[in-house]
Amino acid sequence: MASTSHAYTPAEAAAVSEIAVKSVHNAIDKRIIATHLVGSKSRALTDEDLLRLKLWYGVGSILSAERRKRLFDTIDQNPDANTVRADDYLIVDVARAREHLAERAEALREAERMIESAKGIGGGEPMFKGTRVPVRMIAAMRAQGGSTAEIVEGYPSLTERMVELAEIWAAAHPARGRPRKLSEQGLKVKSVKRLRFRNESAPKPSGSTS
């Protein structure tokens, strides 16, 4: 059975391949990968383009640009090969790269099915279906070191899988413009807690000498 081909925006390609979106655009501009016009997407990448991105930057510190291009030619000539010899000493595990990309691409599609934006709710900010929890807020909490267990404890309407998928979705859909305030998202601050930085000295009791 032939595999289904998907089209990705540069931001989606960056999220799936775990490569900076700036590097994706750089690869397009330098014609390392080609772009395709699919529907309304001006720059659309295929699964094969993602593989090239992953390998191009993955072996960039080992192989010259010329050798990387020869690697792509070899892959094109042997599309079903699990491994490809890049030079006398380096064998590239193409099958594992494809598998990893496929797993992340499916995770992004799963996240898309869990998330929606509704006009008039939370200022139109994307939220997990059946909740009023903004996806980008959860992704930011994860990026700042919040664990899945801590976030689920604070937001019991979420599942662990929702929290895990927030990051890849937010990477694939970067917010435009300035970050929205909580009030603009229809959210309210329930409590405020002051945290002390490590190098911040504790306040001295009144009447104490310095």
Short mmCIF file of C-alpha atoms in Angstrom, two decimals, residues 4-94:
data_model
loop_
_atom_site.label_atom_id
_atom_site.label_comp_id
_atom_site.label_asym_id
_atom_site.label_seq_id
_atom_site.Cartn_x
_atom_site.Cartn_y
_atom_site.Cartn_z
CA THR A 4 0.02 9.00 2.04
CA SER A 5 1.99 12.12 1.24
CA HIS A 6 1.45 15.20 3.39
CA ALA A 7 2.15 18.88 2.84
CA TYR A 8 3.77 20.99 5.56
CA THR A 9 4.28 24.70 6.01
CA PRO A 10 7.86 25.75 6.90
CA ALA A 11 6.80 26.13 10.56
CA GLU A 12 5.23 22.66 10.58
CA ALA A 13 8.31 21.22 8.88
CA ALA A 14 10.51 22.82 11.53
CA ALA A 15 8.38 21.40 14.35
CA VAL A 16 8.38 17.88 12.92
CA SER A 17 12.06 17.77 11.95
CA GLU A 18 13.13 19.63 15.14
CA ILE A 19 15.07 22.15 13.06
CA ALA A 20 14.82 25.93 13.50
CA VAL A 21 12.31 27.49 11.11
CA LYS A 22 15.00 29.94 10.03
CA SER A 23 17.12 26.98 8.91
CA VAL A 24 14.14 25.57 6.98
CA HIS A 25 13.75 28.82 5.07
CA ASN A 26 17.51 28.92 4.51
CA ALA A 27 17.39 25.42 3.00
CA ILE A 28 14.57 26.52 0.70
CA ASP A 29 16.34 29.73 -0.36
CA LYS A 30 19.54 27.81 -1.12
CA ARG A 31 17.53 25.20 -3.07
CA ILE A 32 18.69 22.39 -0.79
CA ILE A 33 15.04 21.38 -0.82
CA ALA A 34 12.30 22.35 -3.24
CA THR A 35 8.95 23.81 -2.33
CA HIS A 36 5.63 22.96 -3.88
CA LEU A 37 2.38 24.83 -4.35
CA VAL A 38 -0.34 22.83 -2.61
CA GLY A 39 -3.74 24.42 -2.11
CA SER A 40 -3.37 27.81 -0.44
CA LYS A 41 0.10 27.12 0.99
CA SER A 42 2.73 29.19 -0.79
CA ARG A 43 5.64 27.18 0.57
CA ALA A 44 4.68 23.55 1.10
CA LEU A 45 7.12 20.75 1.90
CA THR A 46 6.64 17.01 1.50
CA ASP A 47 7.69 14.10 3.71
CA GLU A 48 10.73 13.59 1.47
CA ASP A 49 11.69 17.23 1.94
CA LEU A 50 11.57 16.70 5.71
CA LEU A 51 13.90 13.72 5.36
CA ARG A 52 16.35 15.84 3.40
CA LEU A 53 16.17 18.57 6.03
CA LYS A 54 16.79 16.10 8.85
CA LEU A 55 19.76 14.54 7.12
CA TRP A 56 21.20 17.78 5.72
CA TYR A 57 21.54 19.36 9.15
CA GLY A 58 22.05 16.05 10.95
CA VAL A 59 25.28 15.20 9.13
CA GLY A 60 26.29 18.79 8.43
CA SER A 61 29.15 18.71 10.91
CA ILE A 62 30.48 15.50 9.35
CA LEU A 63 29.97 15.77 5.61
CA SER A 64 30.61 18.64 3.23
CA ALA A 65 27.72 20.10 1.24
CA GLU A 66 28.91 18.25 -1.86
CA ARG A 67 28.94 14.89 -0.04
CA ARG A 68 25.52 15.57 1.44
CA LYS A 69 24.13 16.17 -2.04
CA ARG A 70 25.68 12.89 -3.18
CA LEU A 71 23.99 11.24 -0.18
CA PHE A 72 20.62 12.54 -1.40
CA ASP A 73 21.31 11.22 -4.90
CA THR A 74 22.04 7.78 -3.44
CA ILE A 75 18.80 7.85 -1.43
CA ASP A 76 16.85 8.87 -4.54
CA GLN A 77 18.36 5.93 -6.42
CA ASN A 78 17.61 3.53 -3.55
CA PRO A 79 14.32 4.79 -2.03
CA ASP A 80 13.65 1.53 -0.17
CA ALA A 81 17.11 1.20 1.38
CA ASN A 82 17.21 1.12 5.18
CA THR A 83 20.80 2.35 5.35
CA VAL A 84 22.92 4.34 2.92
CA ARG A 85 26.71 4.61 2.88
CA ALA A 86 27.66 8.28 2.88
CA ASP A 87 31.43 7.68 2.65
CA ASP A 88 33.98 5.04 3.59
CA TYR A 89 33.30 5.48 7.31
CA LEU A 90 29.75 6.77 7.67
CA ILE A 91 26.56 4.75 7.17
CA VAL A 92 23.31 6.71 7.55
CA ASP A 93 20.29 4.98 9.09
CA VAL A 94 17.67 6.35 6.70
#
